[in-house]
mmCIF file of C-alpha atoms in Angstrom:
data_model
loop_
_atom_site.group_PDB
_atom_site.id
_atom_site.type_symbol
_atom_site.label_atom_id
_atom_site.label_comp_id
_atom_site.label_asym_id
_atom_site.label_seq_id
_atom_site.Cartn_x
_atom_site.Cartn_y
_atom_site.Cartn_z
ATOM 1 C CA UNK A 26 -19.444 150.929 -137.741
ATOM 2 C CA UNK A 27 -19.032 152.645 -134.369
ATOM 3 C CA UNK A 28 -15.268 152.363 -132.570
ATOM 4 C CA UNK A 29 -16.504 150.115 -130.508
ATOM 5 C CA UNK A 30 -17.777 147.619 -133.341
ATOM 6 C CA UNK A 31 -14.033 148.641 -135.173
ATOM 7 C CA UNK A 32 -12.010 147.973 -131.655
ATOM 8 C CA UNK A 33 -13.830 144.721 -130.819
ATOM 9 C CA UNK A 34 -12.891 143.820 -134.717
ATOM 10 C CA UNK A 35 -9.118 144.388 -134.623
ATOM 11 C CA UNK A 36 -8.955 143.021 -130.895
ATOM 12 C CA UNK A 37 -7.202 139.509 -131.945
ATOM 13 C CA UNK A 38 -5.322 141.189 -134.014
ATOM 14 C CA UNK A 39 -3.651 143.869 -131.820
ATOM 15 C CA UNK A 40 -3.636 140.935 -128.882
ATOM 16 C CA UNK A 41 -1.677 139.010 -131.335
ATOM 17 C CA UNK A 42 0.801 141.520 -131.968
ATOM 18 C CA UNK A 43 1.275 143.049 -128.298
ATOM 19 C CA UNK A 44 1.593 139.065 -126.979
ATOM 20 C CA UNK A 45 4.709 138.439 -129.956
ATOM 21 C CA UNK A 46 6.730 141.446 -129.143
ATOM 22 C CA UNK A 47 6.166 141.130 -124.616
ATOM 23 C CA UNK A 48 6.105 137.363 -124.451
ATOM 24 C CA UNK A 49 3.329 137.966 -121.673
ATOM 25 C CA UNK A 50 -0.437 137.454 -121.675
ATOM 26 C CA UNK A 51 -0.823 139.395 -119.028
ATOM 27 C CA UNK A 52 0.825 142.503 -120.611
ATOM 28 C CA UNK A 53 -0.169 142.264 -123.924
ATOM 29 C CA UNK A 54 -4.286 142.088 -122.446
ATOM 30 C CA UNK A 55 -2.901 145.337 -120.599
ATOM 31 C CA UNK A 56 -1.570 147.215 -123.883
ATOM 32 C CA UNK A 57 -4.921 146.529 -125.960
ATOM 33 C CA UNK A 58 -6.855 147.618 -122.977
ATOM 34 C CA UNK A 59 -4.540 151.233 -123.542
ATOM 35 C CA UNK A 60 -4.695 151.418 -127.034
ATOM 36 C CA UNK A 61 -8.748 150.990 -126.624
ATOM 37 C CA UNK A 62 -8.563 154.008 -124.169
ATOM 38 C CA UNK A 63 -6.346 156.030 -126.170
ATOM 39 C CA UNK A 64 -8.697 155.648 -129.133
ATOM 40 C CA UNK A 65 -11.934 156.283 -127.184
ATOM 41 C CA UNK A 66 -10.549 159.619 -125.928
ATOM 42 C CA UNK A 67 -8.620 160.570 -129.689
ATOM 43 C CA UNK A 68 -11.116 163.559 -130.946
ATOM 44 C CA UNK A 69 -10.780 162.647 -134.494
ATOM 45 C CA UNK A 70 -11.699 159.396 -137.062
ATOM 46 C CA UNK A 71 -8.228 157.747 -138.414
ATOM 47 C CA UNK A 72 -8.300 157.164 -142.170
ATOM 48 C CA UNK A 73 -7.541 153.773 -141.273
ATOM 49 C CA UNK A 74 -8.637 151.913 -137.790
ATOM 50 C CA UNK A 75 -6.072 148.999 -138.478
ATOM 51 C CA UNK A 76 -3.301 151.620 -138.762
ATOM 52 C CA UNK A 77 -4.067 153.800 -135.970
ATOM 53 C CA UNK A 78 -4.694 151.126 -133.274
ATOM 54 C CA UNK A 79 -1.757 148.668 -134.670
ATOM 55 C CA UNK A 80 0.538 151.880 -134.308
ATOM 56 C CA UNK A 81 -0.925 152.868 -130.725
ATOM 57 C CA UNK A 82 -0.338 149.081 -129.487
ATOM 58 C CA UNK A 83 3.109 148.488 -131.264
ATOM 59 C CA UNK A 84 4.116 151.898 -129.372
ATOM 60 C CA UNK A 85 2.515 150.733 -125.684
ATOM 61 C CA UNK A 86 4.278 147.457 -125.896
ATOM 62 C CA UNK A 87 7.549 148.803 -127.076
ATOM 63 C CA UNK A 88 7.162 151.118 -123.942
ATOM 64 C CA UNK A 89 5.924 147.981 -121.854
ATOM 65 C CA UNK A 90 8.893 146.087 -122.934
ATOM 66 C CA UNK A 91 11.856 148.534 -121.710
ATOM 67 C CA UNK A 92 9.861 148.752 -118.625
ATOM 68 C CA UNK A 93 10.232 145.349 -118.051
ATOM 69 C CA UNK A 94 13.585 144.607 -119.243
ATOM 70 C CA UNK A 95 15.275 144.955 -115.243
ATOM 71 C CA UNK A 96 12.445 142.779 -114.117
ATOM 72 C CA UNK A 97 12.841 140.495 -116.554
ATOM 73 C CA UNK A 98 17.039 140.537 -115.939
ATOM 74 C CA UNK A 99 16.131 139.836 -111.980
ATOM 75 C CA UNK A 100 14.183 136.821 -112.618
ATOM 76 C CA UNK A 101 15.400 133.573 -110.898
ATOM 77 C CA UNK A 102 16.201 131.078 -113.300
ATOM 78 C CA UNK A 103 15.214 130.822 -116.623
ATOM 79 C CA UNK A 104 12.687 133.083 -117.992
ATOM 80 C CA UNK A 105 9.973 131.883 -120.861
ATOM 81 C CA UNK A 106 6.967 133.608 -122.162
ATOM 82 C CA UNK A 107 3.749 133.265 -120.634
ATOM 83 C CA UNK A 108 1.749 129.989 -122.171
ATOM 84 C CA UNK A 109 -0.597 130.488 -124.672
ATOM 85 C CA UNK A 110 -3.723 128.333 -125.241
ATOM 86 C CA UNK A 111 -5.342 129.626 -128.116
ATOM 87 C CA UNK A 112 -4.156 132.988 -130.614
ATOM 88 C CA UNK A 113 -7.251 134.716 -130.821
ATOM 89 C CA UNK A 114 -6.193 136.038 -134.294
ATOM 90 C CA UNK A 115 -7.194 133.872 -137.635
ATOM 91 C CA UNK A 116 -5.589 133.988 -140.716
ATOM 92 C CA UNK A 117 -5.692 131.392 -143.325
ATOM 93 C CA UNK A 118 -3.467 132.923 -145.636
ATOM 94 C CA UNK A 119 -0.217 133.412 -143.174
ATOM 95 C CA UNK A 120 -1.406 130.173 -140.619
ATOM 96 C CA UNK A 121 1.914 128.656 -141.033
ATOM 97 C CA UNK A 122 3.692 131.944 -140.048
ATOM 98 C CA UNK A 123 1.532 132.662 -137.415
ATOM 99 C CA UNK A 124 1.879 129.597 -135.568
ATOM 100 C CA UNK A 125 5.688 129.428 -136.314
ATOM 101 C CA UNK A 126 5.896 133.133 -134.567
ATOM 102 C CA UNK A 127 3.618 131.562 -131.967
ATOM 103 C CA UNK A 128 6.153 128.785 -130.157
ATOM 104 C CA UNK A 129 7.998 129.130 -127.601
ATOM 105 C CA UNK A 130 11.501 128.715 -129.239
ATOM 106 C CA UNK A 131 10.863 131.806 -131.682
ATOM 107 C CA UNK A 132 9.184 133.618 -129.315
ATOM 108 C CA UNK A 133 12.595 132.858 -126.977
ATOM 109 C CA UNK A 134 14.603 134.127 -129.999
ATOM 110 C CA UNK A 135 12.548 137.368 -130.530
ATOM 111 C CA UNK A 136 13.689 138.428 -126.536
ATOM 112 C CA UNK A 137 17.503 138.649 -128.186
ATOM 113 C CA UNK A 138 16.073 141.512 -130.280
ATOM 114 C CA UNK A 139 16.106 145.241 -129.421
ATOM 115 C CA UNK A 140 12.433 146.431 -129.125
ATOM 116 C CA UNK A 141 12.838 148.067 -132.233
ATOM 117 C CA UNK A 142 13.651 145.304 -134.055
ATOM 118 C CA UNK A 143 11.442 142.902 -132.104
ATOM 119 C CA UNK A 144 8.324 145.231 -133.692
ATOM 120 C CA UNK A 145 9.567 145.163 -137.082
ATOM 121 C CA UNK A 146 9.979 141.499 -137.120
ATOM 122 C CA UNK A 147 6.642 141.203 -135.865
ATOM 123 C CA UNK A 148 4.634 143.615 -137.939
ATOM 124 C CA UNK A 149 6.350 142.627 -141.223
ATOM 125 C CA UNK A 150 7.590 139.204 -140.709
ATOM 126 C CA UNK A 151 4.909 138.250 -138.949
ATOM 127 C CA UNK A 152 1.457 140.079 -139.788
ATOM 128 C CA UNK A 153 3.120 141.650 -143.335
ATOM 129 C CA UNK A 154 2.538 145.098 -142.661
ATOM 130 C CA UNK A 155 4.101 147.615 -145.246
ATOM 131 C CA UNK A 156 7.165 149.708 -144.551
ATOM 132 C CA UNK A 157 5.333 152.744 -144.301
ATOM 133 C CA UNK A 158 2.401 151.849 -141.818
ATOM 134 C CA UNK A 159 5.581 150.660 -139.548
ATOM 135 C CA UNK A 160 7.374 153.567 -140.148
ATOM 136 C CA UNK A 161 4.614 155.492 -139.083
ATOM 137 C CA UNK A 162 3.697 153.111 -136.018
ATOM 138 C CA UNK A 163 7.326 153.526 -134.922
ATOM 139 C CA UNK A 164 7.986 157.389 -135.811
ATOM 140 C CA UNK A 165 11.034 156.564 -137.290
ATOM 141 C CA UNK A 166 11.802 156.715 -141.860
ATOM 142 C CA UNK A 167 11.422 153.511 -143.885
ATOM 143 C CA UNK A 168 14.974 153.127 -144.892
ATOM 144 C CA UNK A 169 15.482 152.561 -141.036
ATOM 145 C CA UNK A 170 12.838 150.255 -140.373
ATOM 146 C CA UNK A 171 13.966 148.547 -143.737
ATOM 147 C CA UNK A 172 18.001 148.510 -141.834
ATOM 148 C CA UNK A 173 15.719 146.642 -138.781
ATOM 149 C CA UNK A 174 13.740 144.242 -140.670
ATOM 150 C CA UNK A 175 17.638 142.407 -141.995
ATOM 151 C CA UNK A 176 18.940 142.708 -138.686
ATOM 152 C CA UNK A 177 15.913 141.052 -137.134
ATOM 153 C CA UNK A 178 15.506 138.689 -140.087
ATOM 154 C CA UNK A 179 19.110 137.926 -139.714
ATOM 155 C CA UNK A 180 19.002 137.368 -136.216
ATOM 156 C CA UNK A 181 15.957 135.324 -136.509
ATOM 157 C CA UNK A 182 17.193 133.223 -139.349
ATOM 158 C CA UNK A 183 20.622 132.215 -137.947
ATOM 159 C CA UNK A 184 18.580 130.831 -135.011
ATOM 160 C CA UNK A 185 15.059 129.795 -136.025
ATOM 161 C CA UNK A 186 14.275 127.130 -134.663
ATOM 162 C CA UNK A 187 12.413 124.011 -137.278
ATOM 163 C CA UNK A 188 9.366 121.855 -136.533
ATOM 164 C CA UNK A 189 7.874 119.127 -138.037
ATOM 165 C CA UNK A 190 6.408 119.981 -141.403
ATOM 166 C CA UNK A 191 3.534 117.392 -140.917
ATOM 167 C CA UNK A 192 1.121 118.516 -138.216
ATOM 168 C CA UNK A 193 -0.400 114.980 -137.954
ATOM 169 C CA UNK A 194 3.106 113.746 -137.602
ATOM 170 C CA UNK A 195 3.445 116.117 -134.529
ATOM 171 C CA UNK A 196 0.530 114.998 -132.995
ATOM 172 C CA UNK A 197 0.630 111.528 -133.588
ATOM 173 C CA UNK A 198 4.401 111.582 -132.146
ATOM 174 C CA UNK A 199 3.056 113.764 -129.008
ATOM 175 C CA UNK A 200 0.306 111.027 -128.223
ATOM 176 C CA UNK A 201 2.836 108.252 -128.334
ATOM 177 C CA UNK A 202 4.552 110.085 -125.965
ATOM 178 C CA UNK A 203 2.017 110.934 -123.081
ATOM 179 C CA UNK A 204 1.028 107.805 -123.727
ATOM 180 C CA UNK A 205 4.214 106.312 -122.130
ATOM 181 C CA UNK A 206 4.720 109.517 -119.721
ATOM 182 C CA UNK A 207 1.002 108.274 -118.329
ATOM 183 C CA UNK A 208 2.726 104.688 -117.946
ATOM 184 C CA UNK A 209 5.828 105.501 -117.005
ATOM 185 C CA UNK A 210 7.358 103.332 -119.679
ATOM 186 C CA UNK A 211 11.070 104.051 -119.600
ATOM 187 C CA UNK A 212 11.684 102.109 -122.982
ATOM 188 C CA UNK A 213 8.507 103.721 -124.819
ATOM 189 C CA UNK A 214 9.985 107.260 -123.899
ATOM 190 C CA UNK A 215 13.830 106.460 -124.467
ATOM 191 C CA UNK A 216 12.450 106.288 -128.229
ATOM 192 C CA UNK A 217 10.766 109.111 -128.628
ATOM 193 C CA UNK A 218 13.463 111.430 -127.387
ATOM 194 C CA UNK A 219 16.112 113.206 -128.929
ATOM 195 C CA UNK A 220 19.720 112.023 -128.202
ATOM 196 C CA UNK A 221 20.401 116.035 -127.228
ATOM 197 C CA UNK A 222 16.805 116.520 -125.441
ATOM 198 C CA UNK A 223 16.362 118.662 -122.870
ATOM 199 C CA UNK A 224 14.249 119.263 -120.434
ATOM 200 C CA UNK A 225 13.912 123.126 -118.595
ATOM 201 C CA UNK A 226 11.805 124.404 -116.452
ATOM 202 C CA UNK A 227 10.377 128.440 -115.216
ATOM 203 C CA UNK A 228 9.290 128.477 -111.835
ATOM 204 C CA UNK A 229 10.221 131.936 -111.470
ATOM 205 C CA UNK A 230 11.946 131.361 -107.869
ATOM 206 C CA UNK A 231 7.567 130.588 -106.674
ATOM 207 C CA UNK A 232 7.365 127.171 -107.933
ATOM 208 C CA UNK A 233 9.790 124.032 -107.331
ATOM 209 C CA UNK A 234 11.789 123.924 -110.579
ATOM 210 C CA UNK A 235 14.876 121.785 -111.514
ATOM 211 C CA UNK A 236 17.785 123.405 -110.977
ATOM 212 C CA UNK A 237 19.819 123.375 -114.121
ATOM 213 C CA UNK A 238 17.433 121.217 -116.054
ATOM 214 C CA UNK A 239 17.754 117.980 -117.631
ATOM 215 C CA UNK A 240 19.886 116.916 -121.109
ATOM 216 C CA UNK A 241 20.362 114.006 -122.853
ATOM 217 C CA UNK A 242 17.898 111.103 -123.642
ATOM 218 C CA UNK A 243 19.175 109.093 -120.802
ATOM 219 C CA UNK A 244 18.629 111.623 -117.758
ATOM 220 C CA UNK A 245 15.444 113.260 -119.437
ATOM 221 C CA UNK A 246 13.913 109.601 -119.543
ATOM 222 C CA UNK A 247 14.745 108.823 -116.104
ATOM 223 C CA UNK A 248 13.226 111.781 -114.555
ATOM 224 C CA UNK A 249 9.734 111.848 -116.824
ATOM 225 C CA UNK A 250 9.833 107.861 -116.052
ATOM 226 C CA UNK A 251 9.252 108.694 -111.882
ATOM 227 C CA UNK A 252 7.556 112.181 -112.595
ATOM 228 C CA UNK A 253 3.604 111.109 -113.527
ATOM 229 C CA UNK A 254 2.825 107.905 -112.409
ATOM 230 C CA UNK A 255 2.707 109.125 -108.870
ATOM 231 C CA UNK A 256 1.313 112.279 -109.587
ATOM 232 C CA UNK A 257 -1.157 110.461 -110.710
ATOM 233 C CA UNK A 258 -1.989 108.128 -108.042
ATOM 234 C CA UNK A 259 -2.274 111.245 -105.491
ATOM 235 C CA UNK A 260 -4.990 112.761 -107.438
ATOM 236 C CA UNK A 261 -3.175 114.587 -110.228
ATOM 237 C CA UNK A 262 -4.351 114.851 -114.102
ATOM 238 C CA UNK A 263 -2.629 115.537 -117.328
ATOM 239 C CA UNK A 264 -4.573 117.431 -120.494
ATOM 240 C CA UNK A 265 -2.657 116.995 -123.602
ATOM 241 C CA UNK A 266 -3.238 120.493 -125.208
ATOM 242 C CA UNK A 267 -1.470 123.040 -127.955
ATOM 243 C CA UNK A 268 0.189 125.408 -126.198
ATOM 244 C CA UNK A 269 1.273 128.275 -128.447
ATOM 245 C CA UNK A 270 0.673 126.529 -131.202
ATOM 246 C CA UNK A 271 2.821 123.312 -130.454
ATOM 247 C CA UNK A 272 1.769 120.000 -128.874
ATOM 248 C CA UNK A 273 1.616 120.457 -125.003
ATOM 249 C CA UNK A 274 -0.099 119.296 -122.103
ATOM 250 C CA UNK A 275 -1.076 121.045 -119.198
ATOM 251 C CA UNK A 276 -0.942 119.387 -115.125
ATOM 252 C CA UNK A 277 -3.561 119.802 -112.678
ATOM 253 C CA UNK A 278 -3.791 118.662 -108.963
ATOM 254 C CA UNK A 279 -6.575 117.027 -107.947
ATOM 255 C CA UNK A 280 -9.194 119.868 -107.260
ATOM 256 C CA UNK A 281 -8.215 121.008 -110.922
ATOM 257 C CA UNK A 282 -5.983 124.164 -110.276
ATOM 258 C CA UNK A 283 -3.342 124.531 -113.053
ATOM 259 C CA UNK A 284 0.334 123.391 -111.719
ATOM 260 C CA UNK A 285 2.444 123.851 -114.970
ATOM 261 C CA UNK A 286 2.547 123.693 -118.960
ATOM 262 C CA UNK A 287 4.905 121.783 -120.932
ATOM 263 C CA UNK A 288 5.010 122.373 -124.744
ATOM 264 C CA UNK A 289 7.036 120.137 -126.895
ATOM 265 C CA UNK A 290 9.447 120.747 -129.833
ATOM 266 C CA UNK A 291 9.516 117.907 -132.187
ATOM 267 C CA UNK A 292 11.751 117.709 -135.180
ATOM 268 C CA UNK A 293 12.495 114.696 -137.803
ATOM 269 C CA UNK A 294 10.462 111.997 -135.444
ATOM 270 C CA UNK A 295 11.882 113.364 -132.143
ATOM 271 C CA UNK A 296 11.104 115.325 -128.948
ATOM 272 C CA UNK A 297 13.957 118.000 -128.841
ATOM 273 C CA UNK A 298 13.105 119.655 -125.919
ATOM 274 C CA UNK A 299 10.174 120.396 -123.268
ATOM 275 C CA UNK A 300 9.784 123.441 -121.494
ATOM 276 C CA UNK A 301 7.820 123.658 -118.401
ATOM 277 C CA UNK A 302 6.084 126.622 -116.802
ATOM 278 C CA UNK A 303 5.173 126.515 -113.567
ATOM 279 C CA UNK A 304 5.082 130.100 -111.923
ATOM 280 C CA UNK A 305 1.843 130.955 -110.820
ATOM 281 C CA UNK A 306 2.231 134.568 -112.166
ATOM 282 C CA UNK A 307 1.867 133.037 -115.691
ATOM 283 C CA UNK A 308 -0.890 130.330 -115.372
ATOM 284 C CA UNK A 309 -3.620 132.234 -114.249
ATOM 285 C CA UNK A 310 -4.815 132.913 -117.804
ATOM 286 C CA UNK A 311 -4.469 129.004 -118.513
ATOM 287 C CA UNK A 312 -7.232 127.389 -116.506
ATOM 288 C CA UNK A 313 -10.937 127.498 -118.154
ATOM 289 C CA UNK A 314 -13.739 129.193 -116.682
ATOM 290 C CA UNK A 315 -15.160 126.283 -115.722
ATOM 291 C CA UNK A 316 -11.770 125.010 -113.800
ATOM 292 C CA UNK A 317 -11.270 122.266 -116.032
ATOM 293 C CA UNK A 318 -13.764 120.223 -115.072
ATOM 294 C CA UNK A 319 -14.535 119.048 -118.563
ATOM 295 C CA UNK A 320 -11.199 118.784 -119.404
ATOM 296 C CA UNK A 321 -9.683 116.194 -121.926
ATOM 297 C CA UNK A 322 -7.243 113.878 -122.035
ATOM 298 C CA UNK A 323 -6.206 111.977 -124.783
ATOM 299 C CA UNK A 324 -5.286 108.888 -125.138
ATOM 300 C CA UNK A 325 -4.021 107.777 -128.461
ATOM 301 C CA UNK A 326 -5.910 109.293 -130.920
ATOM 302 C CA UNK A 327 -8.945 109.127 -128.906
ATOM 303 C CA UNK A 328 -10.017 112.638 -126.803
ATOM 304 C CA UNK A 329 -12.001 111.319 -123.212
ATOM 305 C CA UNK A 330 -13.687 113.715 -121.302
ATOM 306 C CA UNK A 331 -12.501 113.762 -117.382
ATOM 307 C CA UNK A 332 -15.481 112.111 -116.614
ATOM 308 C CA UNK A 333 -14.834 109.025 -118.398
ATOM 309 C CA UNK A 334 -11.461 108.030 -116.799
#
C-alpha cells in the first residue's frame, strides 16, 4: 500500500479526531491536510501508519487549539462548535461512543478541558487508544497521560450530558416536533418541550441572534410558534437532518443558501434544549454540492423530496 492509499485510509479517522478536540470543521480539514504534508515529506516508513499520523494530527490540533483560544475568548456571544452533518469515521463496535462524543453538549463540555486533557479524552475515551501510543502522540510518560485521562473523565462525567437511549424514540419525538414548528401549533409544541428548555443561539456578532436566548417552555413556545410559519410563506424551507449525530434540521431561504442549524437534545420524552448556528463562518461546509436542491423534508415518518411539496 503506497502513503497515499494508507493516508486516504486513516482520513475519517484523523478528521474525526482533529474535529473532537477543535470543535471546528474548518480546522480540523486544515490539521489532516498538515499531517498529510508532514508525512509525504517524513524520509522514513513508521512501524505503524495509524500511530504516526494519529500522533502528527493530535499534535497540529493541540497547536491549532491554543492558537485559537484568544479568538475564541473575543467571540460575541455564545460560541458552539461548527455543525456537523455526517462523521466520516465508522465504527460499529464504539457507535454509541462515537456519536455520544459527537453532540454538541459533549463537544461544549470538552472546550472546559485543557488541550492536554481534551486529547486524552478523545484518543482514549473516545477512539480507545492505549496509554502508550498517547504518550507517544503527546511526548509526555504514561503515568501523566494516565493523571489526564481521570481529570478529563472526571470533568466529563460530572457534566455529561444524557440522551435518549432509544434512537427511534428520538426521532419519532423530533418529527412530532417539526411537525408542529411547520404549523405553528402553540399547544402541539408546549408538549413536547421541557419545563427548563432553552433555546440559544451563535451568530457570532454576523448573523441576527437572540440576545440572551430563550428558557422555559412558555417563552421557548411562543417564539418557535411566530418563527416558521412566516418564514415559510416568504420562500423559506426547513430539512429535518442529524446534525452531529442528534436530531436537527437545517433552514434555507428561498434560493437554497444555508441560514442556520438547530440540533436538538431530547431526554425522557422531552426537548431540553436547541441550539442554533447561524454564523456564516460555520455553515459553509453544511450546504450540499448540489445546493440543496434535492433536499428532504420530513414529514412524520415520511421523507419528501423538495420537489414534492
Amino acid at each position: 500500500m503506497t502513503r497515499v492509499e494508507e493516508f486516504e485510509d486513516l482520513r475519517p479517522l484523523l478528521f474525526s479526531i482533529a474535529y473532537r478536540i477543535l470543535g471546528s470543521v474548518s480546522e480540523a480539514e486544515d490539521a489532516v491536510q498538515e499531517t498529510w504534508l508532514r508525512y509525504e515529506l517524513s524520509p522514513a516508513q513508521p512501524a505503524s501508519a495509524k500511530a504516526f499520523l494519529s500522533a502528527v494530527v493530535t499534535r497540529i490540533s493541540i497547536d491549532a487549539l491554543r492558537s485559537a483560544r484568544v479568538r475564541r475568548e473575543a467571540y460575541v456571544g455564545p460560541w458552539f462548535p461548527e455543525p456537523l452533518l455526517t462523521d466520516p469515521y465508522e465504527d460499529p463496535e464504539q457507535s454509541a461512543e462515537l456519536a455520544d462524543s459527537l453532540s454538541m453538549a459533549s463537544l461544549l463540555l470538552l472546550q472546559r478541558l485543557s488541550p492536554l486533557e481534551r486529547a486524552v479524552f478523545v484518543l482514549r475515551e473516545v477512539f480507545a487508544f492505549g496509554f502508550p501510543e498517547i504518550a507517544s502522540a503527546l511526548g509526555t510518560s504514561e503515568a501523566a497521560c494516565r493523571q489526564l485521562a481521570v481529570r478529563a473523565r472526571r470533568h466529563m462525567q460530572a457534566g455529561r450530558p444524557r440522551f435518549e437511549a432509544d434512537r427511534r424514540e428520538r426521532e419519532e419525538l423530533a418529527g412530532r416536533f417539526f411537525d408542529a414548528l411547520r404549523e405553528g401549533h402553540v399547544d402541539g409544541l408546549r408538549e413536547l418541550l421541557a419545563a427548563d428548555v432553552s433555546l440559544v443561539a451563535d451568530g457570532g456578532g454576523k448573523a441576527p441572534q437572540w440576545a440572551g436566548g430563550f428558557y422555559g417552555a412558555g417563552p421557548v413556545c411562543q417564539v418557535l410558534a411566530a418563527l416558521l410559519p412566516p418564514f415559510i410563506r416568504i420562500g423559506g424551507s426547513m430539512e429535518p437532518r442529524q446534525v452531529n449525530g442528534q436530531p436537527g434540521a437545517i433552514f434555507r431561504d428561498r434560493d437554497g443558501k444555508v441560514l442556520n442549524t438547530w440540533t436538538l437534545d431530547i431526554l425522557d420524552g422531552r426537548i431540553q434544549a436547541i441550539r442554533t448556528v447561524s454564523n456564516p463562518d460555520k455553515l459553509m461546509h453544511s450546504a450540499p454540492p448540489d445546493g440543496g436542491r434535492t433536499a428532504s423534508v420530513k414529514r412524520g415518518s415520511t421523507w419528501l423530496s423538495s420537489a414534492d411539496r
